[in-house]
Amino acid sequence: MKSIFDKVSFDCSRNVTRSYSTSFSSAVKMLAPSIRQDIYNIYGFVRFADEIVDTFHDYNKEELFEFFESDLDLALKNRISLNPILNSFQHTVHAFNIPPELIAAFMSSMKMDLTKKEYKTQEEYQEYIYGSADVVGLMCLKVFVNGNIEQYEELKHSAMRLGSAFQKVNFLRDLKADHDDLNRTYFPNTNLNELDEASKKVIIEEIEADFAAGFEGIQRLPLEAKFGVYTAYVYYKKLLSKLKKTPSMAIKTTRIRVPDYQKVGLLAKCYVNYRLNII
């Protein structure tokens, strides 16, 4: 029975999420059970695509990505895939009518990472962020609103800004690894050697503006999604706060993280705020 295969596929997506990101996995657990699995399915898909271009250095990345893209097209067309991650993802795509242009934009940005090393203009930078982060936020929003087109349109801008904020925090946190290990620079005209307090301040202010716009949308999310998304928001805000307090020289040499004990405290604070209807 295909239901057994689907369950195995869903388990794979959930395990991928838990294995690759304990923080995101914790936030997903705060979502209502009715939508939790579909967010795992989206994360599993985007994570596997990202892993191909970021970590499989001893293999032919271009060829692997082509195989993955071809399998994705077949999965969406046939509504089944022997790749359990793609089988899970196609299930969510069809269940919530995720537009194909969102998936295409994501794959386009991932493909950029195969060859593009530097983003010199604001336009290139925004194009990459839209495909790598904004559309992921929109995919999740499709699940959160459960087919409510009017609500999707109302929250679309905020979801994109929140996705941008998360991605830019990752860029700043991983500046050293991206530069040294992958030879990439995402922030326009700001490579590892040029990051100083002035350029860091500009980046931080840009991210804070994204967070402010994203929070407006969180406040209007359906109850099934609000607590989980708010939890992720608070975690990334804490990470940004630590980056803001870290001298630019230190960001160049180390990866800033939020310790586990602080994550527990943040979760408790999120729960209190949620129960008191502060968000």
Short mmCIF file of N, CA, C and O in Angstrom, two decimals, residues 130-203:
data_model
loop_
_atom_site.label_atom_id
_atom_site.label_comp_id
_atom_site.label_asym_id
_atom_site.label_seq_id
_atom_site.Cartn_x
_atom_site.Cartn_y
_atom_site.Cartn_z
N TYR A 130 15.50 36.13 -2.83
CA TYR A 130 14.12 35.79 -3.16
C TYR A 130 13.99 34.29 -3.39
O TYR A 130 13.10 33.63 -2.85
N GLY A 131 14.88 33.73 -4.20
CA GLY A 131 14.79 32.32 -4.54
C GLY A 131 15.21 31.39 -3.42
O GLY A 131 14.65 30.30 -3.27
N SER A 132 16.19 31.80 -2.63
CA SER A 132 16.71 30.90 -1.60
C SER A 132 15.96 30.99 -0.28
O SER A 132 16.02 30.06 0.53
N ALA A 133 15.26 32.09 -0.05
CA ALA A 133 14.62 32.29 1.27
C ALA A 133 13.17 32.76 1.19
O ALA A 133 12.29 32.17 1.82
N ASP A 134 12.92 33.81 0.42
CA ASP A 134 11.57 34.38 0.38
C ASP A 134 10.54 33.34 -0.07
O ASP A 134 9.46 33.22 0.52
N VAL A 135 10.88 32.60 -1.13
CA VAL A 135 9.89 31.64 -1.65
C VAL A 135 9.68 30.47 -0.69
O VAL A 135 8.60 29.87 -0.67
N VAL A 136 10.68 30.16 0.12
CA VAL A 136 10.49 29.11 1.14
C VAL A 136 9.48 29.58 2.17
O VAL A 136 8.61 28.82 2.62
N GLY A 137 9.58 30.87 2.54
CA GLY A 137 8.58 31.44 3.43
C GLY A 137 7.19 31.39 2.83
O GLY A 137 6.20 31.12 3.53
N LEU A 138 7.11 31.61 1.53
CA LEU A 138 5.81 31.58 0.85
C LEU A 138 5.26 30.15 0.75
O LEU A 138 4.05 29.94 0.85
N MET A 139 6.13 29.18 0.54
CA MET A 139 5.69 27.77 0.55
C MET A 139 5.08 27.42 1.90
O MET A 139 4.01 26.80 1.98
N CYS A 140 5.77 27.81 2.96
CA CYS A 140 5.26 27.53 4.31
C CYS A 140 3.95 28.27 4.55
O CYS A 140 3.03 27.74 5.18
N LEU A 141 3.87 29.51 4.05
CA LEU A 141 2.65 30.30 4.23
C LEU A 141 1.46 29.61 3.57
O LEU A 141 0.34 29.65 4.10
N LYS A 142 1.69 28.97 2.42
CA LYS A 142 0.62 28.23 1.76
C LYS A 142 0.04 27.17 2.70
O LYS A 142 -1.17 26.93 2.73
N VAL A 143 0.91 26.53 3.46
CA VAL A 143 0.47 25.52 4.43
C VAL A 143 -0.25 26.19 5.59
O VAL A 143 -1.32 25.75 6.02
N PHE A 144 0.31 27.28 6.08
CA PHE A 144 -0.25 27.95 7.25
C PHE A 144 -1.68 28.44 7.03
O PHE A 144 -2.52 28.35 7.93
N VAL A 145 -1.96 28.97 5.84
CA VAL A 145 -3.30 29.53 5.59
C VAL A 145 -4.27 28.49 5.04
O VAL A 145 -5.46 28.78 4.87
N ASN A 146 -3.76 27.31 4.72
CA ASN A 146 -4.60 26.18 4.32
C ASN A 146 -5.60 26.52 3.22
O ASN A 146 -6.80 26.30 3.33
N GLY A 147 -5.06 27.11 2.16
CA GLY A 147 -5.90 27.37 0.98
C GLY A 147 -6.63 28.69 0.97
O GLY A 147 -7.32 29.00 -0.01
N ASN A 148 -6.50 29.49 2.02
CA ASN A 148 -7.17 30.78 2.06
C ASN A 148 -6.37 31.79 1.22
O ASN A 148 -5.37 32.34 1.67
N ILE A 149 -6.81 32.00 -0.01
CA ILE A 149 -6.07 32.84 -0.95
C ILE A 149 -5.99 34.29 -0.48
O ILE A 149 -4.94 34.95 -0.59
N GLU A 150 -7.08 34.80 0.06
CA GLU A 150 -7.10 36.19 0.53
C GLU A 150 -6.08 36.38 1.66
O GLU A 150 -5.34 37.37 1.68
N GLN A 151 -6.07 35.45 2.59
CA GLN A 151 -5.13 35.54 3.72
C GLN A 151 -3.69 35.40 3.22
O GLN A 151 -2.78 36.08 3.72
N TYR A 152 -3.47 34.54 2.25
CA TYR A 152 -2.13 34.37 1.68
C TYR A 152 -1.63 35.68 1.09
O TYR A 152 -0.48 36.09 1.33
N GLU A 153 -2.47 36.35 0.33
CA GLU A 153 -2.08 37.61 -0.30
C GLU A 153 -1.81 38.68 0.75
O GLU A 153 -0.89 39.50 0.59
N GLU A 154 -2.58 38.68 1.82
CA GLU A 154 -2.40 39.68 2.88
C GLU A 154 -1.08 39.49 3.62
O GLU A 154 -0.45 40.46 4.04
N LEU A 155 -0.65 38.24 3.78
CA LEU A 155 0.54 37.92 4.57
C LEU A 155 1.78 37.68 3.73
O LEU A 155 2.87 37.47 4.27
N LYS A 156 1.62 37.72 2.43
CA LYS A 156 2.71 37.38 1.50
C LYS A 156 3.95 38.24 1.72
O LYS A 156 5.07 37.73 1.82
N HIS A 157 3.76 39.55 1.80
CA HIS A 157 4.91 40.46 1.96
C HIS A 157 5.65 40.18 3.26
O HIS A 157 6.89 40.11 3.27
N SER A 158 4.92 40.01 4.34
CA SER A 158 5.56 39.76 5.63
C SER A 158 6.32 38.44 5.65
O SER A 158 7.40 38.33 6.23
N ALA A 159 5.74 37.42 5.01
CA ALA A 159 6.40 36.11 4.96
C ALA A 159 7.72 36.20 4.20
O ALA A 159 8.72 35.59 4.59
N MET A 160 7.72 36.97 3.14
CA MET A 160 8.95 37.15 2.36
C MET A 160 10.00 37.91 3.17
O MET A 160 11.18 37.54 3.17
N ARG A 161 9.58 38.93 3.88
CA ARG A 161 10.54 39.71 4.68
C ARG A 161 11.11 38.88 5.82
O ARG A 161 12.30 39.00 6.15
N LEU A 162 10.29 38.01 6.42
CA LEU A 162 10.79 37.16 7.48
C LEU A 162 11.79 36.14 6.92
O LEU A 162 12.83 35.88 7.52
N GLY A 163 11.47 35.59 5.74
CA GLY A 163 12.41 34.68 5.10
C GLY A 163 13.72 35.38 4.79
O GLY A 163 14.81 34.80 4.99
N SER A 164 13.65 36.61 4.33
CA SER A 164 14.87 37.39 4.06
C SER A 164 15.68 37.60 5.33
O SER A 164 16.91 37.49 5.32
N ALA A 165 15.00 37.93 6.42
CA ALA A 165 15.69 38.17 7.69
C ALA A 165 16.45 36.92 8.13
O ALA A 165 17.63 37.00 8.51
N PHE A 166 15.78 35.78 8.09
CA PHE A 166 16.43 34.53 8.49
C PHE A 166 17.67 34.27 7.63
O PHE A 166 18.73 33.89 8.14
N GLN A 167 17.53 34.45 6.33
CA GLN A 167 18.64 34.17 5.41
C GLN A 167 19.81 35.11 5.64
O GLN A 167 20.97 34.70 5.66
N LYS A 168 19.52 36.40 5.84
CA LYS A 168 20.59 37.38 6.04
C LYS A 168 21.33 37.14 7.36
O LYS A 168 22.54 37.37 7.44
N VAL A 169 20.59 36.71 8.40
CA VAL A 169 21.25 36.35 9.65
C VAL A 169 22.21 35.18 9.40
O VAL A 169 23.35 35.17 9.89
N ASN A 170 21.75 34.20 8.63
CA ASN A 170 22.62 33.07 8.29
C ASN A 170 23.85 33.53 7.53
O ASN A 170 24.97 33.05 7.77
N PHE A 171 23.67 34.45 6.58
CA PHE A 171 24.80 34.97 5.82
C PHE A 171 25.84 35.61 6.73
O PHE A 171 27.04 35.38 6.58
N LEU A 172 25.36 36.43 7.68
CA LEU A 172 26.28 37.14 8.57
C LEU A 172 26.96 36.17 9.52
O LEU A 172 28.17 36.26 9.77
N ARG A 173 26.20 35.23 10.06
CA ARG A 173 26.76 34.25 10.98
C ARG A 173 27.79 33.36 10.28
O ARG A 173 28.81 32.99 10.87
N ASP A 174 27.51 33.00 9.02
CA ASP A 174 28.36 32.06 8.29
C ASP A 174 29.33 32.75 7.34
O ASP A 174 29.85 32.13 6.41
N LEU A 175 29.58 34.03 7.58
CA LEU A 175 30.42 34.80 6.68
C LEU A 175 31.79 34.15 6.48
O LEU A 175 32.28 34.03 5.35
N LYS A 176 32.38 33.70 7.56
CA LYS A 176 33.71 33.09 7.48
C LYS A 176 33.67 31.78 6.70
O LYS A 176 34.50 31.54 5.81
N ALA A 177 32.71 30.91 7.02
CA ALA A 177 32.62 29.62 6.36
C ALA A 177 32.32 29.78 4.87
O ALA A 177 32.92 29.08 4.03
N ASP A 178 31.41 30.70 4.54
CA ASP A 178 31.09 30.92 3.13
C ASP A 178 32.31 31.41 2.36
O ASP A 178 32.56 30.99 1.22
N HIS A 179 33.09 32.30 3.00
CA HIS A 179 34.26 32.87 2.34
C HIS A 179 35.41 31.87 2.25
O HIS A 179 36.00 31.67 1.18
N ASP A 180 35.73 31.22 3.37
CA ASP A 180 36.90 30.35 3.42
C ASP A 180 36.65 28.99 2.79
O ASP A 180 37.53 28.46 2.08
N ASP A 181 35.47 28.40 3.04
CA ASP A 181 35.21 27.04 2.58
C ASP A 181 34.57 26.98 1.19
O ASP A 181 34.83 26.05 0.41
N LEU A 182 33.69 27.95 0.90
CA LEU A 182 32.95 27.92 -0.36
C LEU A 182 33.35 29.02 -1.33
O LEU A 182 32.86 29.06 -2.46
N ASN A 183 34.20 29.93 -0.86
CA ASN A 183 34.67 31.05 -1.68
C ASN A 183 33.49 31.88 -2.20
O ASN A 183 33.48 32.32 -3.35
N ARG A 184 32.50 32.09 -1.33
CA ARG A 184 31.32 32.87 -1.70
C ARG A 184 31.22 34.13 -0.86
O ARG A 184 31.57 34.13 0.33
N THR A 185 30.68 35.17 -1.48
CA THR A 185 30.37 36.41 -0.77
C THR A 185 28.98 36.85 -1.21
O THR A 185 28.76 37.15 -2.39
N TYR A 186 28.02 36.87 -0.28
CA TYR A 186 26.65 37.20 -0.64
C TYR A 186 26.35 38.69 -0.52
O TYR A 186 25.68 39.27 -1.38
N PHE A 187 26.80 39.33 0.56
CA PHE A 187 26.51 40.75 0.72
C PHE A 187 27.26 41.54 -0.35
O PHE A 187 28.47 41.40 -0.50
N PRO A 188 26.57 42.40 -1.11
CA PRO A 188 27.22 43.16 -2.17
C PRO A 188 28.36 44.02 -1.64
O PRO A 188 28.21 44.74 -0.66
N ASN A 189 29.51 43.87 -2.27
CA ASN A 189 30.69 44.67 -1.95
C ASN A 189 31.15 44.54 -0.50
O ASN A 189 31.74 45.46 0.06
N THR A 190 30.85 43.39 0.10
CA THR A 190 31.28 43.17 1.49
C THR A 190 31.80 41.75 1.61
O THR A 190 31.05 40.81 1.84
N ASN A 191 33.10 41.56 1.43
CA ASN A 191 33.67 40.24 1.65
C ASN A 191 34.25 40.15 3.05
O ASN A 191 34.19 41.10 3.83
N LEU A 192 34.81 39.02 3.36
CA LEU A 192 35.29 38.79 4.72
C LEU A 192 36.31 39.83 5.15
O LEU A 192 36.31 40.30 6.28
N ASN A 193 37.19 40.22 4.23
CA ASN A 193 38.26 41.15 4.58
C ASN A 193 37.77 42.58 4.74
O ASN A 193 38.42 43.39 5.40
N GLU A 194 36.64 42.91 4.11
CA GLU A 194 36.15 44.28 4.13
C GLU A 194 35.12 44.56 5.21
O GLU A 194 34.70 45.69 5.38
N LEU A 195 34.69 43.52 5.94
CA LEU A 195 33.67 43.74 6.97
C LEU A 195 34.26 44.54 8.12
O LEU A 195 35.20 44.12 8.80
N ASP A 196 33.72 45.73 8.35
CA ASP A 196 34.11 46.55 9.49
C ASP A 196 32.84 46.93 10.24
O ASP A 196 31.74 46.51 9.89
N GLU A 197 32.98 47.72 11.29
CA GLU A 197 31.82 48.06 12.10
C GLU A 197 30.78 48.86 11.32
O GLU A 197 29.57 48.69 11.52
N ALA A 198 31.23 49.70 10.40
CA ALA A 198 30.29 50.51 9.62
C ALA A 198 29.47 49.64 8.67
O ALA A 198 28.24 49.78 8.59
N SER A 199 30.13 48.74 7.97
CA SER A 199 29.40 47.88 7.03
C SER A 199 28.53 46.88 7.78
O SER A 199 27.43 46.54 7.33
N LYS A 200 29.00 46.43 8.94
CA LYS A 200 28.18 45.52 9.76
C LYS A 200 26.91 46.23 10.23
O LYS A 200 25.82 45.64 10.23
N LYS A 201 27.03 47.49 10.60
CA LYS A 201 25.88 48.26 11.07
C LYS A 201 24.82 48.38 9.97
O LYS A 201 23.62 48.25 10.24
N VAL A 202 25.24 48.60 8.75
CA VAL A 202 24.31 48.70 7.62
C VAL A 202 23.56 47.38 7.44
O VAL A 202 22.34 47.36 7.24
N ILE A 203 24.28 46.28 7.52
CA ILE A 203 23.67 44.95 7.36
C ILE A 203 22.68 44.68 8.49
O ILE A 203 21.56 44.21 8.26
#
